[in-house]
Coordinates of C-alpha atoms in Angstrom, one line a residue:
Chain A
M294 CA 89.5 102.2 75.3
K295 CA 85.6 101.3 77.0
R296 CA 84.1 104.3 79.4
V297 CA 85.3 102.1 82.2
I298 CA 88.8 101.3 83.6
V299 CA 89.1 99.1 86.2
I300 CA 92.5 98.3 88.1
A301 CA 93.1 95.5 90.2
G302 CA 96.2 93.7 91.3
H303 CA 97.7 92.2 93.5
Y304 CA 98.5 94.8 96.6
G305 CA 101.6 97.2 95.9
S306 CA 101.2 95.9 92.4
G307 CA 101.4 99.8 91.7
K308 CA 96.8 100.0 91.3
T309 CA 97.3 103.8 92.6
E310 CA 100.5 105.2 90.2
L311 CA 97.9 103.7 88.0
A312 CA 95.2 105.4 88.6
V313 CA 97.0 108.8 89.2
S314 CA 98.6 109.3 86.1
L315 CA 96.4 107.7 83.7
A316 CA 93.7 110.1 85.1
M317 CA 96.4 113.4 85.1
Q318 CA 96.9 112.1 81.6
L319 CA 93.3 112.1 80.2
A320 CA 93.9 115.7 81.7
A321 CA 95.8 117.1 79.9
E322 CA 93.6 115.3 76.4
E323 CA 91.0 116.9 73.9
K324 CA 88.2 115.1 75.5
K325 CA 86.1 114.5 72.6
D326 CA 83.3 111.1 74.0
F327 CA 83.4 111.6 77.2
P328 CA 83.1 115.3 78.7
R329 CA 83.7 114.4 83.1
L330 CA 86.3 112.6 83.6
S331 CA 87.0 110.5 87.6
V332 CA 88.9 109.0 89.2
V333 CA 86.9 106.7 91.6
D334 CA 89.2 105.0 95.0
L335 CA 87.3 101.8 96.2
D336 CA 90.6 101.0 98.3
I337 CA 89.0 99.8 102.1
A338 CA 91.9 97.6 102.9
N339 CA 94.9 100.5 102.7
P340 CA 95.7 103.3 105.2
Y341 CA 97.9 105.2 104.1
F342 CA 98.8 106.2 99.9
R343 CA 95.2 106.4 98.1
S344 CA 94.6 107.5 95.8
R345 CA 92.4 110.1 97.7
E346 CA 95.6 111.9 99.1
R347 CA 95.6 113.6 95.9
M348 CA 92.2 114.6 95.7
Q349 CA 93.4 118.0 95.7
L350 CA 95.5 117.8 93.0
L351 CA 93.3 115.3 91.0
R352 CA 90.3 118.0 91.1
E353 CA 92.7 120.4 90.7
H354 CA 93.1 119.1 87.1
H355 CA 89.5 118.7 86.8
V356 CA 89.1 115.1 88.1
S357 CA 87.1 114.1 89.9
L358 CA 87.7 111.9 92.7
Y359 CA 85.5 109.2 94.8
A360 CA 86.2 107.4 97.8
D361 CA 84.4 107.0 101.2
A362 CA 81.9 108.6 102.9
F363 CA 84.4 110.6 105.3
E364 CA 85.8 112.2 103.1
S365 CA 84.2 116.3 103.7
T366 CA 86.3 115.4 108.1
G367 CA 89.7 115.0 106.4
T368 CA 89.1 111.5 108.2
T369 CA 91.9 108.5 107.5
A370 CA 89.5 106.1 109.2
E371 CA 90.1 102.8 106.9
L372 CA 86.0 101.2 107.3
P373 CA 84.2 100.1 104.7
A374 CA 82.2 102.4 104.7
L375 CA 81.6 103.8 100.8
T376 CA 79.4 106.9 99.5
A377 CA 77.4 106.9 98.1
A378 CA 78.0 109.6 95.7
L379 CA 80.4 107.1 93.7
R380 CA 77.8 105.7 92.1
A381 CA 77.1 109.0 90.1
P382 CA 80.5 109.1 87.6
L383 CA 79.5 105.6 86.5
E384 CA 75.6 106.0 85.7
D385 CA 77.3 109.1 84.0
E386 CA 76.8 107.6 79.7
G387 CA 79.5 111.3 79.9
C388 CA 82.0 110.4 82.8
R389 CA 85.3 108.0 82.1
T390 CA 85.6 106.4 84.7
I391 CA 89.2 105.2 86.5
I392 CA 88.2 102.7 89.7
D393 CA 91.5 102.2 91.9
L394 CA 90.8 98.9 93.9
G395 CA 92.8 97.8 97.3
G396 CA 95.1 95.4 97.1
N397 CA 94.5 91.5 95.8
D398 CA 90.7 89.3 95.8
A399 CA 89.8 90.2 99.1
G400 CA 91.1 94.4 98.9
A401 CA 88.7 94.5 94.9
R402 CA 85.9 92.3 96.7
V403 CA 84.0 95.2 97.0
L404 CA 83.5 95.5 94.1
R405 CA 80.6 93.6 93.8
Q406 CA 78.1 95.8 94.8
F407 CA 78.6 97.2 92.0
G408 CA 77.6 94.3 89.8
K409 CA 74.9 95.6 87.9
Y410 CA 76.7 98.4 86.2
F411 CA 79.6 96.0 84.6
E412 CA 76.7 93.7 83.3
G413 CA 77.8 94.5 79.7
D414 CA 81.1 95.6 77.7
G415 CA 81.0 99.7 78.6
H416 CA 84.5 98.0 80.8
E417 CA 87.9 97.0 80.5
L418 CA 89.6 94.9 83.6
W419 CA 93.0 95.3 84.1
A420 CA 95.8 93.1 86.0
V421 CA 98.6 95.1 86.8
V422 CA 101.6 92.7 87.8
N423 CA 105.4 94.1 88.9
F424 CA 107.7 91.2 88.7
R425 CA 109.3 92.9 90.9
R426 CA 107.1 92.2 94.5
Y427 CA 108.3 89.1 96.3
E428 CA 104.7 87.6 96.0
T429 CA 104.6 87.9 92.5
R430 CA 108.3 86.9 91.4
T431 CA 107.4 84.5 88.9
V432 CA 104.4 84.1 86.0
E433 CA 103.0 81.6 88.1
A434 CA 102.2 83.4 91.1
A435 CA 101.3 86.4 89.7
R436 CA 98.5 84.3 87.3
A437 CA 97.3 83.0 90.2
H438 CA 96.8 86.4 91.8
V439 CA 95.2 87.7 89.1
D440 CA 93.1 84.5 88.8
A441 CA 91.9 84.8 92.7
I442 CA 91.1 88.5 91.3
A443 CA 89.0 87.6 88.8
A444 CA 87.4 85.6 90.2
E445 CA 86.0 87.2 93.7
L446 CA 85.2 89.7 90.9
Q447 CA 83.7 88.0 88.6
L448 CA 84.3 88.9 85.9
E449 CA 86.3 88.8 83.1
V450 CA 90.3 90.0 82.8
T451 CA 90.7 92.3 79.8
G452 CA 94.1 93.0 79.9
L453 CA 97.7 92.5 81.8
V454 CA 99.4 96.0 82.7
N455 CA 103.2 95.5 82.8
N456 CA 104.6 98.0 86.4
T457 CA 107.5 95.9 86.8
H458 CA 109.8 98.1 89.2
L459 CA 112.3 99.1 92.5
L460 CA 111.0 102.3 92.4
R461 CA 113.8 104.8 91.7
E462 CA 116.4 101.9 90.5
T463 CA 114.2 100.7 88.3
T464 CA 116.8 100.0 85.5
P465 CA 115.3 99.9 82.2
E466 CA 116.4 96.0 82.7
I467 CA 114.9 95.5 85.5
I468 CA 111.5 96.6 83.2
R469 CA 113.2 94.0 80.4
E470 CA 113.0 91.2 82.4
G471 CA 109.1 92.4 83.6
Y472 CA 109.2 92.3 80.4
T473 CA 109.5 88.9 79.3
L474 CA 107.5 87.8 82.3
A475 CA 104.3 90.2 81.4
A476 CA 104.6 89.0 77.3
Q477 CA 105.0 84.7 79.2
L478 CA 101.7 85.4 81.0
S479 CA 100.2 87.3 78.7
A480 CA 100.3 84.0 75.5
E481 CA 99.6 81.8 78.6
M482 CA 96.4 84.2 78.7
R483 CA 95.4 85.0 76.6
K484 CA 94.6 88.5 78.0
P485 CA 96.5 91.2 75.6
L486 CA 99.5 92.7 77.6
I487 CA 97.8 96.7 77.0
H488 CA 101.6 99.0 78.7
T489 CA 104.3 98.7 79.8
C490 CA 104.8 101.2 82.5
Y491 CA 108.2 103.1 83.8
P492 CA 109.5 105.1 86.2
A493 CA 109.1 108.7 84.4
G494 CA 111.5 110.6 85.4
I495 CA 114.2 108.0 86.1
I496 CA 114.1 106.1 82.9
A497 CA 114.0 107.4 79.9
P498 CA 112.1 105.4 76.3
G499 CA 114.7 105.1 74.9
A500 CA 116.7 102.9 76.8
L501 CA 113.1 100.8 76.1
Q502 CA 113.3 100.6 72.5
G503 CA 111.3 97.4 71.6
I504 CA 109.2 97.2 74.6
P505 CA 105.3 97.7 72.6
S506 CA 102.5 100.6 74.9
L507 CA 105.0 102.6 76.5
M508 CA 103.4 104.6 79.3
P509 CA 104.7 106.7 81.8
L510 CA 104.3 106.4 85.6
G511 CA 105.3 110.3 87.6
L512 CA 105.4 109.3 91.3
Y513 CA 102.5 111.8 92.5
M514 CA 102.2 109.5 95.9
R515 CA 105.4 108.7 97.3
P516 CA 107.0 111.8 99.0
A517 CA 110.3 112.4 97.9
Y518 CA 112.2 112.6 101.6
L519 CA 110.7 108.6 101.2
D520 CA 113.9 108.0 98.9
K521 CA 116.6 110.0 101.3
Chain B
M85 CA 120.9 83.1 99.7
T86 CA 119.9 86.2 100.1
T87 CA 117.2 87.0 97.2
D88 CA 117.8 89.8 94.2
K89 CA 115.5 93.6 95.1
V90 CA 112.8 93.3 95.4
L91 CA 109.7 95.8 96.2
M92 CA 108.1 95.4 99.8
K93 CA 105.7 96.6 101.4
G94 CA 107.3 97.7 105.0
N95 CA 105.2 95.9 107.2
E96 CA 105.2 92.5 105.0
A97 CA 109.6 92.9 104.4
F98 CA 109.1 92.9 108.7
A99 CA 107.5 89.5 109.1
E100 CA 109.3 87.8 106.3
A101 CA 112.7 88.6 108.0
A102 CA 111.1 88.0 111.5
I103 CA 110.7 84.2 110.1
R104 CA 113.9 84.2 108.0
G105 CA 116.0 85.8 111.5
G106 CA 114.0 82.5 113.7
A107 CA 111.3 82.9 114.5
R108 CA 108.5 80.6 114.8
L109 CA 105.9 81.5 117.3
Y110 CA 103.4 84.3 116.7
F111 CA 100.2 85.5 118.5
G112 CA 99.2 89.0 118.0
Y113 CA 96.3 90.5 118.0
P114 CA 94.9 93.1 114.8
I115 CA 95.5 97.4 114.5
T116 CA 96.5 99.7 112.1
P117 CA 98.8 100.3 111.1
Q118 CA 99.8 97.0 111.3
S119 CA 97.8 94.4 110.7
E120 CA 99.7 93.6 107.5
V121 CA 102.2 91.7 110.0
P122 CA 100.4 89.3 111.5
E123 CA 98.2 88.6 108.3
Y124 CA 101.1 87.6 106.5
M125 CA 101.8 85.7 109.9
S126 CA 99.5 83.9 109.5
R127 CA 99.5 82.6 106.0
E128 CA 103.4 82.0 105.8
L129 CA 104.2 81.1 109.5
P130 CA 102.8 77.7 109.3
K131 CA 105.4 76.9 105.7
H132 CA 107.7 76.9 107.7
G133 CA 106.7 75.0 110.5
G134 CA 105.6 78.1 113.0
V135 CA 102.3 78.7 114.7
F136 CA 100.1 81.4 114.6
I137 CA 97.6 82.9 117.0
Q138 CA 95.4 85.6 117.4
A139 CA 95.3 86.0 120.9
E140 CA 91.5 87.3 122.2
S141 CA 93.4 91.4 122.9
E142 CA 96.9 92.4 123.0
L143 CA 97.0 91.3 127.1
G144 CA 96.1 87.5 125.5
A145 CA 99.0 87.9 123.0
I146 CA 102.0 89.4 126.1
N147 CA 101.0 86.6 128.3
M148 CA 101.2 83.4 125.8
A149 CA 105.3 85.7 124.6
Y150 CA 105.8 84.7 128.0
G151 CA 104.6 82.0 128.5
A152 CA 105.7 80.5 125.2
G153 CA 109.5 82.5 125.0
A154 CA 109.6 81.0 129.1
A155 CA 109.2 77.1 127.4
G156 CA 112.4 78.3 125.0
G157 CA 111.0 79.4 121.9
S158 CA 111.3 82.1 119.9
V159 CA 109.0 84.5 119.7
F160 CA 107.7 87.6 117.8
I161 CA 104.9 89.3 118.9
S162 CA 103.8 93.4 117.4
S163 CA 101.6 96.0 117.2
S164 CA 101.0 99.4 117.2
S165 CA 101.0 102.1 119.8
P166 CA 97.7 101.7 121.6
G167 CA 97.8 98.0 121.3
I168 CA 102.1 98.1 123.1
A169 CA 100.5 100.3 125.6
L170 CA 98.5 97.5 127.3
M171 CA 101.1 95.2 127.0
Q172 CA 103.2 97.2 129.1
E173 CA 102.7 94.5 132.0
G174 CA 104.4 92.0 130.5
M175 CA 107.2 93.6 129.3
S176 CA 107.9 94.1 132.5
F177 CA 107.7 90.4 133.7
L178 CA 109.5 88.6 130.6
C179 CA 112.7 90.9 131.6
S180 CA 112.3 89.9 135.4
A181 CA 112.2 86.6 134.0
E182 CA 114.6 86.4 131.6
V183 CA 112.4 85.7 129.3
P184 CA 113.9 86.4 125.1
L185 CA 111.4 88.4 122.8
L186 CA 111.6 89.8 119.8
A187 CA 108.7 93.1 120.0
L188 CA 107.5 95.1 117.0
N189 CA 106.3 99.1 117.3
V190 CA 104.8 100.0 114.3
S191 CA 104.0 103.0 116.2
R192 CA 100.8 105.7 115.5
G193 CA 99.9 108.6 116.9
G194 CA 98.6 109.1 120.3
P195 CA 97.7 108.8 123.1
G196 CA 94.9 107.0 123.6
I197 CA 92.8 105.6 120.7
G198 CA 94.9 108.0 119.0
G199 CA 94.7 107.4 114.8
I200 CA 96.1 106.0 112.2
Q201 CA 99.1 107.9 110.9
P202 CA 102.9 108.2 111.8
G203 CA 103.5 108.8 115.1
Q204 CA 106.3 108.8 117.2
A205 CA 105.5 109.4 120.5
D206 CA 105.9 106.4 121.8
Y207 CA 109.2 107.4 122.5
Y208 CA 108.8 107.8 126.1
Q209 CA 107.2 104.4 126.2
V210 CA 109.1 101.9 124.2
T211 CA 112.5 103.4 125.7
R212 CA 110.9 104.1 129.6
G213 CA 108.6 101.3 129.4
G214 CA 105.3 101.9 131.0
G215 CA 105.6 98.7 132.8
N216 CA 106.4 98.3 137.3
G217 CA 109.8 97.7 138.7
D218 CA 113.6 98.3 137.1
Y219 CA 113.9 97.0 133.6
R220 CA 114.8 98.2 130.2
I221 CA 114.8 97.0 127.2
P222 CA 117.3 97.6 124.1
V223 CA 115.6 100.0 120.7
F224 CA 116.1 99.9 118.2
A225 CA 114.3 102.1 115.1
P226 CA 115.0 101.7 112.0
S227 CA 114.2 104.6 109.4
S228 CA 114.7 102.4 106.4
I229 CA 112.6 99.1 105.2
Q230 CA 116.3 97.6 104.5
E231 CA 117.3 98.4 108.2
A232 CA 113.9 97.2 110.1
V233 CA 114.8 93.6 107.8
D234 CA 118.3 93.1 109.5
L235 CA 117.6 94.5 113.4
L236 CA 114.9 92.3 113.0
Y237 CA 116.3 89.0 111.7
E238 CA 119.3 89.9 113.9
G239 CA 116.6 90.2 116.6
T240 CA 115.9 86.4 118.1
E241 CA 119.3 86.2 118.6
L242 CA 120.5 88.9 119.9
A243 CA 116.9 88.5 122.5
Q244 CA 118.3 84.7 123.2
T245 CA 121.6 85.8 123.9
W246 CA 120.5 89.0 126.5
R247 CA 117.6 87.0 127.5
N248 CA 114.8 89.9 127.5
P249 CA 112.9 92.3 125.2
I250 CA 114.4 93.4 122.2
M251 CA 112.0 96.0 120.4
V252 CA 112.0 97.3 117.1
L253 CA 110.6 101.4 116.9
A254 CA 109.9 101.6 112.9
D255 CA 106.8 104.6 112.6
G256 CA 103.4 103.3 111.3
M257 CA 105.4 105.6 108.0
I258 CA 108.0 102.9 107.4
G259 CA 105.3 100.1 107.2
Q260 CA 103.3 101.7 105.1
M261 CA 105.6 102.1 102.2
M262 CA 107.3 100.4 99.5
E263 CA 110.8 100.7 99.5
P264 CA 113.7 97.3 97.6
V265 CA 114.4 94.8 99.7
R266 CA 117.4 92.3 100.1
L267 CA 116.4 89.3 102.3
P268 CA 118.7 87.5 104.3
D269 CA 118.8 83.3 103.5
F270 CA 116.9 80.9 106.6
K271 CA 118.1 80.6 109.3
P272 CA 118.5 77.3 111.3
V273 CA 117.0 77.0 113.7
Y274 CA 116.1 74.4 116.7
Q275 CA 113.4 71.6 117.1
P276 CA 111.1 71.7 119.5
H277 CA 113.4 68.0 120.9
E278 CA 117.0 70.2 120.7
I279 CA 115.2 73.0 122.9
A280 CA 116.7 72.4 125.8
A281 CA 119.9 71.4 124.9
H282 CA 120.9 74.5 123.8
R283 CA 118.4 77.1 126.0
D284 CA 119.2 75.7 129.5
W285 CA 117.6 77.7 130.7
A286 CA 113.6 76.7 129.5
C287 CA 110.4 74.8 130.9
T288 CA 111.1 72.4 128.4
G289 CA 112.6 68.9 128.0
Y290 CA 111.9 67.5 131.7
A291 CA 110.3 64.5 130.6
D292 CA 114.3 64.1 128.5
R293 CA 115.8 64.4 131.7
G294 CA 114.1 62.7 135.0
G295 CA 114.2 63.5 138.9
D296 CA 113.3 67.0 141.1
Q297 CA 117.0 68.4 140.9
N298 CA 116.6 68.9 137.2
R299 CA 113.7 70.5 137.4
R300 CA 113.7 75.0 135.3
V301 CA 111.6 77.2 137.0
V302 CA 111.4 80.8 135.1
K303 CA 110.2 83.7 137.2
S304 CA 109.0 86.7 138.7
L305 CA 108.3 86.6 142.0
R306 CA 110.7 87.0 145.1
M307 CA 109.3 87.3 147.6
Q308 CA 112.7 88.0 150.6
P309 CA 114.1 91.2 149.4
E310 CA 117.9 90.2 149.5
K311 CA 116.9 88.2 146.5
L312 CA 114.7 90.5 144.9
E313 CA 117.1 93.0 145.0
E314 CA 120.7 91.1 144.3
H315 CA 118.5 89.6 141.0
V316 CA 117.3 93.5 140.6
E317 CA 121.4 94.2 140.5
N318 CA 122.5 91.2 138.8
L319 CA 119.9 92.7 136.2
F320 CA 121.6 95.6 136.1
K321 CA 124.9 94.4 135.3
K322 CA 124.0 93.0 132.3
Y323 CA 122.4 96.2 131.2
D324 CA 125.0 97.8 131.5
R325 CA 126.8 96.0 129.4
A326 CA 123.8 96.6 126.9
E327 CA 124.4 100.2 127.3
K328 CA 129.0 99.7 125.8
E329 CA 127.3 96.8 123.7
L330 CA 124.2 97.2 122.1
V331 CA 124.5 101.1 121.4
R332 CA 124.0 102.6 117.5
Y333 CA 123.9 105.0 115.1
E334 CA 124.8 107.1 111.8
S335 CA 125.9 110.1 112.3
E336 CA 126.6 112.8 108.4
N337 CA 128.5 116.4 108.4
L338 CA 129.3 116.6 111.6
N339 CA 132.4 118.5 110.5
G340 CA 131.8 122.5 109.9
A341 CA 128.4 122.2 110.3
D342 CA 126.4 125.3 111.7
V343 CA 123.7 123.5 113.2
V344 CA 123.2 118.7 113.4
F345 CA 119.9 117.4 114.2
V346 CA 119.3 114.9 115.9
A347 CA 116.8 111.9 114.3
F348 CA 115.6 109.1 114.3
G349 CA 112.9 106.1 111.5
T350 CA 110.8 108.7 108.9
T351 CA 112.0 111.5 110.6
A352 CA 116.2 111.1 109.8
R353 CA 114.5 110.8 106.0
I354 CA 113.1 114.3 106.0
C355 CA 115.9 115.8 107.5
R356 CA 118.2 114.8 105.2
E357 CA 116.2 116.5 102.8
A358 CA 116.1 119.6 104.8
C359 CA 120.6 118.7 105.0
E360 CA 120.6 119.8 101.3
I361 CA 117.3 122.4 101.5
L362 CA 119.7 123.9 103.8
A363 CA 123.2 123.6 102.4
A364 CA 121.5 125.3 98.4
E365 CA 120.8 128.2 100.8
G366 CA 123.9 128.7 102.3
V367 CA 123.5 126.8 105.3
K368 CA 125.5 123.3 106.7
A369 CA 123.6 121.5 108.8
G370 CA 124.7 117.9 109.4
L371 CA 122.6 114.9 111.5
I372 CA 122.5 112.5 113.9
R373 CA 119.9 109.5 113.5
P374 CA 119.8 107.1 117.1
I375 CA 119.8 103.9 116.0
S376 CA 119.5 102.3 119.2
L377 CA 116.9 104.3 121.3
W378 CA 117.8 102.9 125.0
P379 CA 121.0 102.5 124.8
F380 CA 121.0 106.1 124.0
P381 CA 123.7 106.7 121.6
N382 CA 125.8 109.6 124.1
K383 CA 128.7 109.1 122.5
A384 CA 127.5 110.3 119.0
F385 CA 127.2 113.6 120.2
D386 CA 131.0 113.6 121.1
E387 CA 131.3 113.8 117.5
I388 CA 129.7 117.4 116.8
D389 CA 132.1 120.2 115.9
F390 CA 131.6 122.5 119.2
G391 CA 134.0 124.9 117.9
T392 CA 131.5 125.4 114.3
T393 CA 128.1 124.8 116.0
K394 CA 125.3 126.4 117.4
A395 CA 122.4 125.0 118.1
V396 CA 121.3 120.9 118.3
V397 CA 117.4 120.3 116.7
A398 CA 115.3 117.1 117.7
A399 CA 112.8 117.0 114.6
E400 CA 109.8 114.3 116.2
L401 CA 107.1 112.9 115.0
S402 CA 105.1 114.0 119.2
M403 CA 105.7 116.5 121.7
G404 CA 109.3 116.8 121.5
Q405 CA 110.2 113.3 123.5
M406 CA 113.8 112.2 122.5
I407 CA 115.1 116.1 122.4
T408 CA 114.9 114.8 126.5
D409 CA 117.8 112.3 126.0
V410 CA 119.8 115.1 123.7
R411 CA 119.9 117.3 126.3
L412 CA 121.1 114.8 128.9
A413 CA 123.8 114.3 126.2
L414 CA 124.7 117.8 125.4
N415 CA 125.5 118.3 129.2
G416 CA 124.9 121.6 128.3
R417 CA 127.5 122.0 125.6
L418 CA 124.7 123.8 123.1
P419 CA 120.8 124.4 123.1
A420 CA 118.8 121.6 122.1
F421 CA 115.5 123.3 120.0
L422 CA 113.0 121.3 117.7
A423 CA 111.1 120.9 115.4
H424 CA 108.0 118.7 115.3
R425 CA 103.9 117.7 114.2
T426 CA 102.4 115.2 116.0
G427 CA 98.7 113.6 115.8
G428 CA 99.5 111.1 113.0
M429 CA 100.7 115.2 110.7
V430 CA 104.3 114.7 109.1
P431 CA 106.1 118.4 109.0
T432 CA 107.9 118.6 105.9
S433 CA 111.2 118.9 105.0
P434 CA 111.4 122.5 103.7
E435 CA 109.0 122.9 107.5
V436 CA 112.1 121.7 109.4
A437 CA 114.6 123.7 107.1
A438 CA 112.6 126.8 108.3
R439 CA 113.1 125.9 111.8
A440 CA 116.4 124.8 111.3
K441 CA 117.4 128.7 109.9
A442 CA 115.0 130.6 112.8
V443 CA 117.4 128.4 115.4
L444 CA 120.1 130.2 114.2
E445 CA 119.3 133.4 113.7
G446 CA 117.2 133.4 116.4
L447 CA 121.5 132.4 118.4
K448 CA 122.8 136.0 116.7

């Protein structure tokens, strides 16, 4: 895995859950190449459910979180005002950095102003797909979103992440259906399928035998009362 | 054919449900936390032969809705709290002129411009109205995205049947969260040239009918007080019928309950978790969940087990507005207390459970 991981995808594909889960997993590992770990929340499209809402949890696990210019004031404005401080993890060669973009090509656009940090090959761009989202139910529709995001960013997508799920109603069959479609998308786009995600605590990995590169996701962003 | 279960954000699902339910005209102005609705409509409505117009303001939007509705169009509008406040004058005019409209309020914290986090402090606004005169608007408050989808799907037809605005009040959390939903099939819609025949009051199709004797008039001005009084009394015959026919609610675990929560929308979900917390501590808690806020489900309160229940706790994202209707419904039979946060803050279920326990302790 390269130093900088950019996570992009359709609205509600699960970018933020993936970013927070990945950060928590990396935080638990021994940090050899990159002694520091950061999450950069570049979601300026969504007013709720942003990774900055889990700032305290991440900081408790020694993950730095960079978000908007109002961080210190507790303001929830969804203004496109970023803090200059978020260039620090991009410039710090000793800091592994996970970038959580906003949804769709429109939400991803904000990364363009940081283009100089993506001229080399020190980064990966992951496109997250959920084939149970209404607007990305087919390989064709999912591909259109991935292509639009890559075109907007003027960066190459380096891999796909299958995050097909229905929250707490996810079944192993739903993940398998998603995997079949993701494998097809991967072959069509000639992009590797980096991970297939599953909601930890809801699905046991044993039920997903045969699916490579499984990655558990915690439901960090979802308060329990939303499933009552 | 309904769809398989798909994962949707509340606002996207609201917009799609309105289209599937037959809404073909949308006028709006963006405001958080519902801006995904106009965004979705601008993209999707034209694909179904509909028209999206971004108005210059919410005042423009509601008056476009008035005009298009008077012409027999199936209109859907949406906004959030301060935007709905701007539309209140129009709501009164639509009620007076008996113009159908499906309206959605994805509410946030107030007063004033307030904030963008979820709120329920629009309860008085939507159930009492900020417009002038004697009028009523049926209001439904879903507590899940599926329920919101079903209400908005039904809403266009309800508005046409009752010839009145119908409001769906979904707080910001329901608008912004994601949930698996099944989308119902597309309802058939009238083509513009078919409207006059099916909506015999609508100001359209005059050229085909010919002659002044067939003129249709939609208006709210009545300068003879006798005529205005007669008109308002007729409106209230309709509202009296609505008070019987549009009451909707759910009640859970009322038998043998020590305490009963009353909550709608997001707060009802928090109360459900609070009931589980209390059960683990040996306190039996029930829940009345109003779905129709006007008409308020007074009869749900007759189901309370008055032999065991000591108190009612209204849980709200406001300083306490629905509790007024709760007290009217209880009519002195039990004391009502409040569990609340406001300004966009959402109470946790342990907080709500602790409040109920403290209320019971205080009554000992």
